[in-house]
Each structure stands twice: as C-alpha cells, then as structure tokens.
Short mmCIF file of C-alpha atoms in Angstrom, two decimals:
data_model
loop_
_atom_site.label_atom_id
_atom_site.label_comp_id
_atom_site.label_asym_id
_atom_site.label_seq_id
_atom_site.Cartn_x
_atom_site.Cartn_y
_atom_site.Cartn_z
CA UNK A 1 98.61 19.91 -49.99
CA UNK A 2 98.17 23.52 -49.91
CA UNK A 3 94.81 23.79 -51.43
CA UNK A 4 93.49 21.08 -48.82
CA UNK A 5 94.91 23.50 -46.01
CA UNK A 6 93.00 26.78 -47.39
CA UNK A 7 90.00 24.43 -47.72
CA UNK A 8 89.94 23.30 -44.44
CA UNK A 9 90.54 26.73 -43.10
CA UNK A 10 87.38 28.18 -44.89
CA UNK A 11 85.38 25.29 -43.59
CA UNK A 12 86.61 26.24 -39.90
CA UNK A 13 88.65 22.98 -39.63
CA UNK A 14 85.82 20.34 -39.92
CA UNK A 15 85.95 17.99 -42.75
CA UNK A 16 82.84 16.75 -44.02
CA UNK A 17 83.39 15.00 -47.11
CA UNK A 18 83.05 11.60 -45.66
CA UNK A 19 79.70 12.32 -44.17
CA UNK A 20 78.75 13.60 -47.58
CA UNK A 21 79.73 10.26 -49.32
CA UNK A 22 78.10 8.26 -46.56
CA UNK A 23 74.93 10.01 -47.30
CA UNK A 24 75.08 9.37 -50.99
CA UNK A 25 75.94 5.73 -50.33
CA UNK A 26 72.92 5.33 -47.85
CA UNK A 27 70.59 6.89 -50.67
CA UNK A 28 72.12 4.22 -53.22
CA UNK A 29 70.78 1.60 -50.98
CA UNK A 30 74.14 0.82 -49.01
CA UNK A 31 73.26 -0.61 -45.59
CA UNK A 32 75.38 1.05 -42.70
CA UNK A 33 77.75 -2.16 -41.27
CA UNK A 34 76.79 -3.08 -37.91
CA UNK A 35 79.70 -2.54 -35.63
CA UNK A 36 80.70 -4.57 -32.62
CA UNK A 37 79.30 -2.84 -29.63
CA UNK A 38 79.99 -4.08 -26.15
CA UNK A 39 76.29 -3.58 -24.77
CA UNK A 40 78.15 -3.45 -21.13
CA UNK A 41 77.75 -2.23 -17.95
CA UNK A 42 80.70 -0.49 -16.50
CA UNK A 43 80.66 1.23 -13.01
CA UNK A 44 83.45 3.50 -10.90
CA UNK A 45 83.56 4.07 -7.11
CA UNK A 46 85.69 6.43 -5.49
CA UNK A 47 86.77 5.38 -2.03
CA UNK A 48 89.03 6.77 0.66
CA UNK A 49 92.41 6.45 -0.74
CA UNK A 50 91.56 5.39 -4.16
CA UNK A 51 89.32 4.31 -6.87
CA UNK A 52 87.58 0.98 -7.78
CA UNK A 53 86.35 0.14 -11.23
CA UNK A 54 84.20 -2.81 -12.40
CA UNK A 55 83.18 -4.09 -15.41
CA UNK A 56 81.14 -6.98 -16.95
CA UNK A 57 82.59 -9.26 -19.88
CA UNK A 58 79.94 -9.78 -22.73
CA UNK A 59 80.44 -8.41 -26.24
CA UNK A 60 77.58 -8.37 -28.44
CA UNK A 61 77.08 -7.81 -32.10
CA UNK A 62 73.62 -7.22 -32.43
CA UNK A 63 71.89 -9.50 -30.62
CA UNK A 64 74.27 -12.16 -30.74
CA UNK A 65 77.12 -12.60 -28.20
CA UNK A 66 80.36 -12.01 -29.98
CA UNK A 67 82.59 -12.62 -26.95
CA UNK A 68 81.54 -14.37 -23.56
CA UNK A 69 84.59 -13.19 -21.58
CA UNK A 70 86.02 -10.28 -23.11
CA UNK A 71 88.07 -7.54 -21.06
CA UNK A 72 86.65 -4.15 -20.74
CA UNK A 73 89.29 -2.71 -18.18
CA UNK A 74 92.18 -1.08 -20.00
CA UNK A 75 95.53 0.38 -18.73
CA UNK A 76 96.09 4.20 -19.76
CA UNK A 77 99.07 4.17 -17.29
CA UNK A 78 100.13 2.34 -14.24
CA UNK A 79 98.16 4.51 -12.16
CA UNK A 80 95.42 5.31 -14.52
CA UNK A 81 92.79 2.52 -15.55
CA UNK A 82 89.81 3.06 -17.96
CA UNK A 83 86.50 1.05 -18.25
CA UNK A 84 85.21 1.15 -21.62
CA UNK A 85 81.76 1.00 -23.38
CA UNK A 86 80.76 1.41 -27.00
CA UNK A 87 82.11 0.37 -30.34
CA UNK A 88 84.74 -2.47 -29.31
CA UNK A 89 87.15 -1.54 -31.91
CA UNK A 90 87.23 1.94 -30.91
CA UNK A 91 87.79 1.32 -27.41
CA UNK A 92 90.78 -1.01 -28.00
CA UNK A 93 92.29 1.27 -30.52
CA UNK A 94 91.85 4.62 -28.59
CA UNK A 95 93.08 3.08 -25.31
CA UNK A 96 96.38 1.88 -27.04
CA UNK A 97 96.81 5.04 -28.66
CA UNK A 98 96.49 6.92 -25.30
CA UNK A 99 98.55 4.32 -23.59
CA UNK A 100 101.46 4.94 -25.92
CA UNK A 101 101.18 8.82 -26.24
CA UNK A 102 101.09 8.89 -22.10
CA UNK A 103 104.16 6.72 -22.01
CA UNK A 104 105.97 8.97 -24.53
CA UNK A 105 104.99 11.81 -22.53
CA UNK A 106 106.17 9.98 -18.99
CA UNK A 107 109.49 9.07 -20.71
CA UNK A 108 110.09 12.81 -21.97
CA UNK A 109 109.23 14.43 -18.67
CA UNK A 110 110.06 11.87 -16.18
CA UNK A 111 106.92 12.46 -14.24
CA UNK A 112 103.65 10.15 -13.44
CA UNK A 113 100.64 10.72 -15.55
CA UNK A 114 97.69 12.57 -14.37
CA UNK A 115 94.04 11.72 -14.61
CA UNK A 116 92.92 15.23 -15.88
CA UNK A 117 95.79 15.01 -18.70
CA UNK A 118 94.15 11.91 -19.74
CA UNK A 119 90.68 13.67 -19.85
CA UNK A 120 91.89 16.60 -21.75
CA UNK A 121 93.94 14.55 -24.27
CA UNK A 122 90.87 12.11 -24.75
CA UNK A 123 88.06 14.89 -25.12
CA UNK A 124 90.36 17.01 -27.36
CA UNK A 125 90.28 13.95 -29.81
CA UNK A 126 86.82 12.87 -29.29
CA UNK A 127 85.22 16.30 -29.70
CA UNK A 128 85.89 17.00 -33.53
CA UNK A 129 84.60 13.72 -34.52
CA UNK A 130 81.35 14.48 -33.17
CA UNK A 131 80.84 11.43 -31.44
CA UNK A 132 81.41 9.03 -34.61
CA UNK A 133 84.39 7.44 -32.32
CA UNK A 134 82.09 5.35 -30.14
CA UNK A 135 83.92 5.45 -26.98
CA UNK A 136 82.02 6.18 -23.43
CA UNK A 137 85.00 5.74 -20.67
CA UNK A 138 85.22 5.78 -16.85
CA UNK A 139 88.47 7.00 -15.97
CA UNK A 140 89.97 6.48 -12.71
CA UNK A 141 93.43 6.95 -11.33
CA UNK A 142 95.31 7.82 -8.31
CA UNK A 143 97.86 10.90 -9.23
CA UNK A 144 99.78 13.69 -7.31
CA UNK A 145 96.33 15.08 -6.81
CA UNK A 146 94.73 12.15 -5.08
CA UNK A 147 92.23 9.76 -6.37
CA UNK A 148 90.29 10.82 -9.08
CA UNK A 149 87.01 9.28 -11.08
CA UNK A 150 85.91 10.92 -14.26
CA UNK A 151 83.71 9.55 -17.36
CA UNK A 152 83.95 10.75 -20.71
CA UNK A 153 81.17 10.49 -23.24
CA UNK A 154 81.68 9.89 -27.08
CA UNK A 155 81.13 13.50 -27.76
CA UNK A 156 83.65 14.55 -25.82
CA UNK A 157 81.92 15.56 -22.61
CA UNK A 158 83.37 14.89 -19.26
CA UNK A 159 82.34 14.64 -15.69
CA UNK A 160 83.94 14.35 -12.36
CA UNK A 161 81.64 12.30 -9.97
CA UNK A 162 82.23 9.83 -6.93
CA UNK A 163 80.41 7.37 -8.65
CA UNK A 164 79.98 6.73 -12.34
CA UNK A 165 77.95 4.21 -14.65
CA UNK A 166 77.95 3.85 -18.31
CA UNK A 167 76.82 1.43 -21.27
CA UNK A 168 73.44 -0.14 -21.72
CA UNK A 169 73.00 -1.46 -18.33
CA UNK A 170 74.17 1.81 -16.53
CA UNK A 171 70.70 2.38 -15.49
CA UNK A 172 70.58 -0.70 -13.47
CA UNK A 173 74.01 -0.22 -12.19
CA UNK A 174 72.97 3.39 -11.26
CA UNK A 175 69.85 2.55 -9.03
CA UNK A 176 72.24 0.18 -6.91
CA UNK A 177 74.86 3.05 -6.92
CA UNK A 178 72.47 5.89 -6.06
CA UNK A 179 71.02 3.57 -3.21
CA UNK A 180 74.12 2.39 -1.54
CA UNK A 181 76.88 4.81 -2.23
CA UNK A 182 78.25 6.80 0.68
CA UNK A 183 81.66 9.15 1.12
CA UNK A 184 84.23 7.68 2.91
CA UNK A 185 83.88 3.90 1.95
CA UNK A 186 86.75 1.51 2.61
CA UNK A 187 88.21 -0.13 -0.25
CA UNK A 188 86.67 -3.71 0.26
CA UNK A 189 83.18 -1.95 0.55
CA UNK A 190 83.83 0.21 -2.72
CA UNK A 191 84.75 -3.31 -4.45
CA UNK A 192 81.46 -4.94 -3.12
CA UNK A 193 79.38 -2.15 -4.03
CA UNK A 194 80.78 -2.07 -7.62
CA UNK A 195 80.39 -5.76 -8.08
CA UNK A 196 76.82 -5.47 -6.71
CA UNK A 197 76.10 -2.76 -9.19
CA UNK A 198 77.58 -4.95 -12.23
CA UNK A 199 75.63 -7.65 -10.95
CA UNK A 200 72.33 -5.62 -11.66
CA UNK A 201 73.34 -5.03 -14.94
CA UNK A 202 74.37 -8.41 -15.65
CA UNK A 203 70.78 -9.73 -14.85
CA UNK A 204 68.82 -6.72 -15.82
CA UNK A 205 70.43 -5.54 -18.99
CA UNK A 206 70.57 -8.19 -21.88
CA UNK A 207 73.40 -6.21 -23.43
CA UNK A 208 75.64 -7.43 -20.44
CA UNK A 209 76.27 -10.61 -19.02
CA UNK A 210 78.68 -13.18 -17.92
CA UNK A 211 81.34 -12.30 -15.29
CA UNK A 212 82.70 -9.38 -13.28
CA UNK A 213 86.08 -7.91 -13.65
CA UNK A 214 87.14 -5.34 -11.04
CA UNK A 215 90.39 -3.19 -10.73
CA UNK A 216 90.84 -1.23 -7.34
CA UNK A 217 93.73 1.69 -7.62
CA UNK A 218 95.44 3.19 -4.72
CA UNK A 219 98.79 5.13 -4.08
CA UNK A 220 100.32 1.78 -3.24
CA UNK A 221 99.48 -0.03 -6.60
CA UNK A 222 97.01 -1.50 -8.77
CA UNK A 223 95.00 -4.60 -7.79
CA UNK A 224 93.55 -6.27 -10.79
CA UNK A 225 91.05 -8.92 -10.38
CA UNK A 226 89.96 -10.77 -13.82
CA UNK A 227 86.48 -12.89 -13.29
CA UNK A 228 86.30 -12.08 -9.71
CA UNK A 229 82.62 -13.25 -9.84
CA UNK A 230 81.35 -15.56 -12.28
CA UNK A 231 77.81 -16.30 -12.06
CA UNK A 232 76.23 -18.10 -15.19
CA UNK A 233 77.78 -21.49 -16.13
CA UNK A 234 76.35 -23.37 -18.76
CA UNK A 235 73.10 -24.66 -17.44
CA UNK A 236 73.10 -28.30 -19.12
CA UNK A 237 75.95 -30.59 -19.44
CA UNK A 238 74.95 -33.31 -22.51
CA UNK A 239 74.47 -36.47 -20.47
CA UNK A 240 75.41 -38.67 -23.90
CA UNK A 241 77.86 -37.14 -25.92
CA UNK A 242 77.25 -36.13 -29.51
CA UNK A 243 78.27 -39.06 -32.02
CA UNK A 244 81.03 -37.72 -34.36
CA UNK A 245 82.66 -40.83 -35.62
CA UNK A 246 85.83 -40.57 -37.97
CA UNK A 247 85.29 -40.64 -41.76
CA UNK A 248 81.42 -40.07 -41.35
CA UNK A 249 81.29 -36.52 -42.86
CA UNK A 250 80.72 -37.04 -46.67
CA UNK A 251 83.15 -35.39 -48.87
CA UNK A 252 81.68 -34.10 -52.29
CA UNK A 253 84.92 -33.41 -53.93
CA UNK A 254 88.66 -34.78 -53.45
CA UNK A 255 91.60 -33.06 -54.66
CA UNK A 256 94.75 -34.18 -54.64
CA UNK A 257 97.89 -32.00 -54.80
CA UNK A 258 101.31 -33.21 -56.01
CA UNK A 259 104.37 -31.13 -54.42
CA UNK A 260 106.88 -32.21 -57.10
CA UNK A 261 104.81 -31.49 -59.95
CA UNK A 262 103.00 -28.61 -58.05
CA UNK A 263 99.62 -29.60 -59.69
CA UNK A 264 95.99 -30.01 -58.19
CA UNK A 265 93.96 -32.54 -59.80
CA UNK A 266 90.47 -33.77 -59.04
CA UNK A 267 90.29 -37.19 -57.81
CA UNK A 268 87.15 -39.54 -58.31
CA UNK A 269 83.58 -38.13 -59.13
CA UNK A 270 81.90 -35.41 -57.75
CA UNK A 271 79.27 -36.88 -55.03
CA UNK A 272 75.90 -35.36 -54.47
CA UNK A 273 74.85 -33.78 -50.99
CA UNK A 274 73.08 -36.26 -48.84
CA UNK A 275 70.13 -35.29 -47.36
CA UNK B 1 97.95 20.27 -57.91
CA UNK B 2 96.46 23.67 -57.05
CA UNK B 3 92.61 23.69 -56.96
CA UNK B 4 91.23 27.34 -56.65
CA UNK B 5 89.05 27.87 -53.60
CA UNK B 6 85.74 28.81 -55.29
CA UNK B 7 86.29 25.73 -57.65
CA UNK B 8 86.30 23.41 -54.61
CA UNK B 9 83.16 24.95 -53.08
CA UNK B 10 81.32 24.68 -55.82
CA UNK B 11 81.35 20.89 -55.45
CA UNK B 12 80.79 20.87 -51.72
CA UNK B 13 78.87 24.38 -50.95
CA UNK B 14 75.16 23.02 -50.92
CA UNK B 15 75.47 19.37 -49.99
CA UNK B 16 77.63 19.67 -46.89
CA UNK B 17 75.42 18.48 -44.24
CA UNK B 18 75.52 21.09 -41.78
CA UNK B 19 73.42 21.02 -38.44
CA UNK B 20 70.84 23.34 -40.48
CA UNK B 21 70.14 21.03 -43.10
CA UNK B 22 70.15 17.65 -41.46
CA UNK B 23 66.66 16.71 -40.86
CA UNK B 24 66.30 13.71 -38.27
CA UNK B 25 63.31 11.66 -39.71
CA UNK B 26 61.26 11.10 -36.57
CA UNK B 27 60.78 7.27 -36.13
CA UNK B 28 57.39 6.31 -36.89
CA UNK B 29 55.33 4.53 -34.46
CA UNK B 30 55.34 0.59 -35.25
CA UNK B 31 52.35 -1.79 -33.95
CA UNK B 32 54.95 -4.46 -33.56
CA UNK B 33 57.29 -5.30 -30.99
CA UNK B 34 59.69 -8.25 -30.84
CA UNK B 35 59.19 -10.12 -27.56
CA UNK B 36 61.81 -12.72 -28.84
CA UNK B 37 62.85 -15.95 -27.41
CA UNK B 38 63.18 -19.26 -29.15
CA UNK B 39 60.61 -22.20 -29.13
CA UNK B 40 61.22 -25.56 -30.82
CA UNK B 41 59.39 -28.84 -31.05
CA UNK B 42 60.39 -32.27 -32.00
CA UNK B 43 57.75 -35.30 -33.26
CA UNK B 44 58.65 -39.09 -32.61
CA UNK B 45 56.40 -42.09 -32.67
CA UNK B 46 54.18 -41.86 -29.81
CA UNK B 47 55.13 -38.46 -28.45
CA UNK B 48 55.89 -34.97 -29.38
CA UNK B 49 58.18 -33.05 -27.26
CA UNK B 50 57.72 -28.82 -27.64
CA UNK B 51 60.24 -26.59 -25.75
CA UNK B 52 60.04 -22.79 -25.48
CA UNK B 53 62.12 -20.62 -23.11
CA UNK B 54 60.10 -18.48 -20.51
CA UNK B 55 61.98 -15.05 -21.07
CA UNK B 56 60.15 -12.03 -22.41
CA UNK B 57 62.13 -9.20 -23.65
CA UNK B 58 61.71 -5.77 -24.66
CA UNK B 59 64.68 -4.33 -26.44
CA UNK B 60 67.55 -4.76 -24.32
CA UNK B 61 65.03 -5.03 -21.13
CA UNK B 62 63.46 -8.32 -19.73
CA UNK B 63 59.76 -7.85 -19.13
CA UNK B 64 59.24 -11.39 -17.46
CA UNK B 65 61.53 -14.33 -16.77
CA UNK B 66 58.23 -16.28 -16.35
CA UNK B 67 56.08 -16.16 -19.48
CA UNK B 68 55.00 -19.22 -21.18
CA UNK B 69 55.32 -19.19 -24.76
CA UNK B 70 53.45 -22.72 -24.92
CA UNK B 71 49.93 -23.23 -25.02
CA UNK B 72 47.99 -26.75 -24.93
CA UNK B 73 45.00 -26.20 -27.53
CA UNK B 74 43.59 -29.93 -27.17
CA UNK B 75 44.55 -33.16 -25.57
CA UNK B 76 46.81 -33.94 -28.29
CA UNK B 77 48.13 -30.69 -29.69
CA UNK B 78 50.29 -27.54 -28.35
CA UNK B 79 50.74 -24.33 -29.84
CA UNK B 80 54.47 -22.78 -29.49
CA UNK B 81 54.66 -19.24 -30.36
CA UNK B 82 57.76 -16.76 -31.12
CA UNK B 83 57.43 -13.32 -31.72
CA UNK B 84 55.10 -10.67 -30.44
CA UNK B 85 53.65 -11.67 -27.04
CA UNK B 86 50.35 -9.73 -27.62
CA UNK B 87 49.64 -11.04 -30.89
CA UNK B 88 50.26 -14.64 -29.22
CA UNK B 89 47.70 -14.02 -26.55
CA UNK B 90 45.04 -12.81 -29.11
CA UNK B 91 45.81 -15.94 -31.53
CA UNK B 92 45.69 -18.27 -28.44
CA UNK B 93 42.20 -16.69 -27.28
CA UNK B 94 40.77 -17.37 -30.87
CA UNK B 95 42.02 -20.74 -31.38
CA UNK B 96 40.92 -21.77 -27.69
CA UNK B 97 37.37 -20.40 -28.12
CA UNK B 98 37.20 -21.78 -31.73
CA UNK B 99 38.01 -25.08 -30.75
CA UNK B 100 35.93 -25.15 -27.91
CA UNK B 101 33.00 -24.33 -30.07
CA UNK B 102 34.24 -27.13 -32.30
CA UNK B 103 34.07 -29.55 -29.53
CA UNK B 104 30.58 -28.72 -28.69
CA UNK B 105 29.38 -28.89 -31.86
CA UNK B 106 31.04 -32.02 -33.08
CA UNK B 107 31.29 -34.04 -29.53
CA UNK B 108 34.79 -34.80 -30.19
CA UNK B 109 38.09 -32.62 -29.99
CA UNK B 110 39.79 -31.26 -33.15
CA UNK B 111 42.24 -33.54 -34.70
CA UNK B 112 45.67 -31.88 -35.29
CA UNK B 113 45.45 -31.60 -38.85
CA UNK B 114 42.47 -29.91 -38.51
CA UNK B 115 43.73 -27.27 -35.77
CA UNK B 116 46.59 -26.93 -38.04
CA UNK B 117 44.39 -25.89 -41.07
CA UNK B 118 42.64 -23.67 -38.87
CA UNK B 119 45.48 -21.77 -37.53
CA UNK B 120 46.55 -21.18 -40.95
CA UNK B 121 43.26 -19.67 -42.17
CA UNK B 122 43.40 -17.46 -39.25
CA UNK B 123 46.78 -16.13 -40.04
CA UNK B 124 45.86 -15.55 -43.39
CA UNK B 125 42.58 -13.46 -42.49
CA UNK B 126 45.13 -11.22 -41.22
CA UNK B 127 47.02 -10.94 -44.55
CA UNK B 128 47.27 -7.30 -44.44
CA UNK B 129 47.65 -6.70 -41.09
CA UNK B 130 49.57 -9.86 -40.08
CA UNK B 131 49.78 -11.29 -36.53
CA UNK B 132 53.55 -11.07 -35.92
CA UNK B 133 54.04 -14.56 -34.50
CA UNK B 134 55.99 -17.27 -35.75
CA UNK B 135 54.23 -20.46 -34.75
CA UNK B 136 54.75 -24.24 -34.26
CA UNK B 137 51.87 -26.47 -33.84
CA UNK B 138 52.88 -29.64 -32.35
CA UNK B 139 50.68 -32.57 -32.06
CA UNK B 140 49.80 -36.27 -32.35
CA UNK B 141 48.14 -37.07 -35.64
CA UNK B 142 45.47 -40.14 -35.69
CA UNK B 143 48.11 -42.68 -35.62
CA UNK B 144 49.74 -41.23 -32.01
CA UNK B 145 52.80 -40.29 -34.19
CA UNK B 146 54.08 -37.13 -33.28
CA UNK B 147 54.37 -34.21 -35.86
CA UNK B 148 55.15 -30.58 -36.34
CA UNK B 149 53.43 -28.02 -38.25
CA UNK B 150 55.83 -24.93 -38.72
CA UNK B 151 54.29 -21.63 -40.21
CA UNK B 152 55.35 -18.26 -41.11
CA UNK B 153 53.66 -14.96 -39.93
CA UNK B 154 50.55 -15.27 -42.83
CA UNK B 155 49.97 -18.88 -42.55
CA UNK B 156 51.88 -20.61 -44.90
CA UNK B 157 52.52 -24.12 -43.46
CA UNK B 158 54.18 -27.57 -43.66
CA UNK B 159 54.27 -30.97 -41.85
CA UNK B 160 57.68 -31.43 -40.52
CA UNK B 161 59.24 -34.00 -37.95
CA UNK B 162 60.75 -31.11 -35.90
CA UNK B 163 60.87 -27.08 -36.11
CA UNK B 164 62.53 -24.09 -34.34
CA UNK B 165 61.41 -20.51 -34.22
CA UNK B 166 62.45 -17.52 -32.53
CA UNK B 167 65.40 -15.50 -32.31
CA UNK B 168 67.49 -18.46 -31.18
CA UNK B 169 66.30 -20.07 -34.46
CA UNK B 170 69.64 -19.99 -36.75
CA UNK B 171 71.62 -21.02 -33.65
CA UNK B 172 69.80 -24.41 -33.00
CA UNK B 173 68.26 -25.60 -36.19
CA UNK B 174 71.68 -26.47 -37.91
CA UNK B 175 72.43 -28.75 -34.81
CA UNK B 176 68.94 -30.49 -35.40
CA UNK B 177 69.37 -30.83 -38.66
CA UNK B 178 72.58 -32.72 -37.92
CA UNK B 179 71.47 -34.83 -35.05
CA UNK B 180 67.76 -35.70 -35.90
CA UNK B 181 67.89 -35.98 -39.85
CA UNK B 182 71.51 -36.77 -40.24
CA UNK B 183 72.27 -34.08 -42.39
CA UNK B 184 76.20 -34.07 -43.75
CA UNK B 185 76.38 -37.90 -41.79
CA UNK B 186 77.04 -41.02 -44.17
CA UNK B 187 76.02 -43.39 -41.26
CA UNK B 188 72.99 -41.52 -39.68
CA UNK B 189 72.38 -42.58 -36.07
CA UNK B 190 69.15 -40.97 -35.17
CA UNK B 191 68.10 -40.65 -31.48
CA UNK B 192 64.94 -42.56 -31.10
CA UNK B 193 64.02 -42.49 -27.55
CA UNK B 194 62.87 -39.79 -25.62
CA UNK B 195 65.73 -39.41 -23.16
CA UNK B 196 68.10 -38.84 -26.02
CA UNK B 197 65.79 -36.30 -27.58
CA UNK B 198 65.42 -34.28 -24.32
CA UNK B 199 69.04 -34.25 -23.96
CA UNK B 200 69.62 -32.64 -27.39
CA UNK B 201 66.78 -30.17 -26.65
CA UNK B 202 68.34 -28.88 -23.25
CA UNK B 203 71.46 -28.78 -24.95
CA UNK B 204 70.37 -26.80 -27.95
CA UNK B 205 68.75 -24.23 -25.58
CA UNK B 206 71.40 -23.93 -23.31
CA UNK B 207 73.73 -23.22 -26.31
CA UNK B 208 71.21 -20.86 -27.61
CA UNK B 209 71.19 -19.00 -24.07
CA UNK B 210 74.92 -18.71 -24.06
CA UNK B 211 75.14 -16.76 -27.64
CA UNK B 212 71.68 -15.14 -27.89
CA UNK B 213 70.80 -12.22 -25.61
CA UNK B 214 67.40 -12.71 -25.93
CA UNK B 215 67.13 -16.55 -25.08
CA UNK B 216 67.62 -17.43 -21.15
CA UNK B 217 66.06 -17.64 -17.44
CA UNK B 218 64.12 -21.06 -18.00
CA UNK B 219 63.21 -23.50 -20.53
CA UNK B 220 59.71 -25.22 -20.22
CA UNK B 221 59.04 -28.59 -21.87
CA UNK B 222 55.97 -30.31 -22.67
CA UNK B 223 55.89 -33.78 -23.48
CA UNK B 224 52.67 -34.90 -25.49
CA UNK B 225 51.41 -38.56 -25.49
CA UNK B 226 48.28 -40.40 -25.79
CA UNK B 227 48.63 -41.10 -22.07
CA UNK B 228 48.72 -37.21 -21.35
CA UNK B 229 50.90 -34.51 -20.99
CA UNK B 230 53.98 -33.94 -19.04
CA UNK B 231 55.60 -30.79 -17.92
CA UNK B 232 59.23 -29.92 -17.33
CA UNK B 233 60.77 -26.85 -16.14
CA UNK B 234 64.91 -26.34 -16.39
CA UNK B 235 66.82 -23.48 -15.53
CA UNK B 236 68.86 -21.52 -18.24
CA UNK B 237 71.52 -18.80 -17.88
CA UNK B 238 69.89 -15.60 -16.32
CA UNK B 239 72.00 -12.87 -17.57
#
C-alpha cells in the first residue's frame, strides 16, 4: 500500500477519487439516491445546574413520512447526550461509533467523559469529509467543568451557546428561544421552554412533526422522557371497519411445494387479474 | 504493486474536483411553484362528493391553513385543483367568467360535460406554457348521476367514477381502487350510500395526512346533489 500513502501525501491527505467517480456517474445520467433525512427540529437549553435537550419525532424521506415516532436523542456517554438532525443513517452510526469510542476511553482512563472531548473527536472526523457526512448535532452534558451545550455542523464547525436549535425547523424554534430564553432558568422552566420551541417546529415546519422527546441532564443524573407530549392523534376513526373477508383476494397462480420430493409444481390454471 | 507517482498523477491530475474547478450552476428561476395538497372526488348515483385539504405549502413552510382548493363553477359542478395555487386562481377566474357569459347567452347553465370540454380546451390553449394544475372536475350529468373528469396539466381528460390528484395521490388512490371498484377482490362489496363513502374519504385524508407532509390542517368536503350543495369541514393533523 505504499503507493497509496505516497499518493495521499502528495495530494495533502484528501482523496477525491470517489468524488471524481460520482461526477462521472452523474454525467452518465445516474440520479443521486435520496437519503432518509430527519427533517427535524432539535433544541438545547442550558439552565442552572444542567442542560435540557428536546427533539421532535418525525423522519422524512423526501415528502413522505418514513417514521412517525423515531428517536432523535442519542446517548454518547452516561452524562452526555446528543440530539441529531440530518441524514438518519449517518446520525445513527456516528453516534453509536462515538458512544463506543468514549466508552473505551473511559475504561482505559477510568475518568468521566467530557463534552469538549466529544466535540473535538466529532469535528476532527467530520471536517475531512467536507460535509458529506450529514450530521448536525446538539451536544449537551454535565462534566467536571459544569453543564455545557454546543452544536456541531456537518462541515465540522462547533459553537458553544446557552441555547441552540438545528434542523429544518430550527428557525421556528429559534424564534421562541430568542424571545423567551433567560439566564438562570430552573430545570422545569428550561424543559417547558424547550418543549415550546419544539412545538413551534412541529406545527410550523412540515419536516418536523408528531411528538416531543425531552432529556434533562444534571450532575445527579439523566431524566429521559420519551414522548413527553403527543399532539397529533389520527384525526378520523373509521366508523365502519373495512370489510376484508377471508379468501376474497384472487390468487393468480398457485404453487405446491412437496417437502419430501423437494419439488415446486404449479397447481391449476393461471388466472387473469380481476378488475 | 507499486505504481510510480507520475503514472498515478496522469490519471487524476486534471480531473480532481478542487475548489478551483467546481463550478456551481446557479439555479435557474422557475415560473412554477408546487403548493401541493390533495384533492379527491367520488361520484355516485344522485350525488358527487368532492374533498380537498386546506393547507397551502411552499417547500417546508405553511403559507395558509385555510386555503380552499375547491371552486363551485355551476350549480351542478365543482372544480378541485392541486398544484400551483396561482394557476388555480387564474384558471378559476377564466372559467367563472366564461361560464357566466355562457349563462347570459344561452339562458341556462352549462352542463357538466360542457364545462369539462371547456376546461380541456383552456388547458390545451396553454400547451407550451402550461397551467401547473392537476384538476378534477366533479359534477352531476343530465341524469343526476355523479361523475368525475380527471385532467393532466395540458388538458387530456377522461370521465371516471372517482379521482385523486395532488401530493397524497399515490397514498390514496390504491385504497379507493380497492374499496370503490373492488380491485383485487373476488366478491366486490362496493359501498353505495353517502355515509359509507364519506367515511372512506375521511379515512383516506387522515391516512394521507399521517404520511404526506404536505397534506393536513382541515379537509373541506362539498356534496353536490340536485337539491343543492352541502359543505363540511373536518380537522386533520396540523403538524
């Protein structure tokens, strides 16, 4: 593999061969595969003694809802949680990867994980991929330096701020946060504010919807409330149940599999589709 | 296997997309916007039921939760449109004015078949800069039997017993095929009464609102019979 190392060294360490391949494929007419994005509204609020993070629960694939009740709050360490917006697969795998990495470090060093460790590790990984790994995270936790809240963007930029919002509904949530945030909130006030901000995202952004999940982290521990609010029940219950009697669906072809002879044979005649 | 550096570079040197040579194609302005939403119409002997959600969207934003997609053109027929709202308003204005003129000149309102034909010709008159509208014209024919005419953007139309258009089309049409036409059933039990069909329509909309982000808020239903028009509004998910 020495030629590869030499090659990478001369290029400055960034390998664009896949990008070239993608351009060629696009020119030949291949359409880019749509990734399942989470749409999403996520927020984080710092309060006196801890941090609260909240998220909606809708995952979209284009304009279709792929998952009506997915979990967007991920554990990175017992004292550090992440709320994720962006490509669903990337979020799941990256969070699981860093969870494992931090656990290994904790086992080796026998020390609690710190929020700034997580930020450094994450951004070091994301930056070389130039935003191709679509994870936009809000990281919050309580460690030896106190409660901290930061957001990480897919390109590897990070920001520490007492309140954050990310995702397609971030602007709706940010309006609420900017209007109502104050320093020195209590835990319950912070939870209420976070829920209100997510509510704004759920009702005013169509990429976000369904329910609200909340996690509150303090020095004492973690308080995770899955589906703390559920607003949008299905609007109509059908009065007369759909009639689906047994044996009412026509079989076009019937096969019989004989286990002893290990044979598949067709039974009867092929039927036409009934319209 | 060792490949010399200059050999490698020959293959990649010019083609590597660096910041210098990636040109961003600026997105060209498009005259069309999809304001989305779902409409459907079902015709039965003696009545026609037209329904449309009332959400007006623009990308991920909601412009209005209370925008009607239905427009009653004559006593007997209703136009339901999904697609671009501006084009719907322009089309509606044209049809209303032209049908008013018809009524003045002929002393009788246009029949549903006539309106259907008129709509088709109007849509085709814009063959090379189409109305971004996906229409359903629902109405009672001369025998007071409800029918639906479904259109594409440039005016091709067909008389049907039920039709669906809009962003929730794929989610809903398979259910109606199974329930109203008995597709894939040996013994077809097709609902005949207005209550059963309203039940199915409301269920279709609530299911479309669950899975399609552009459908929601309220569903507006117009029921046209020879006795008159009845209007219902039922709530849907608001998220």
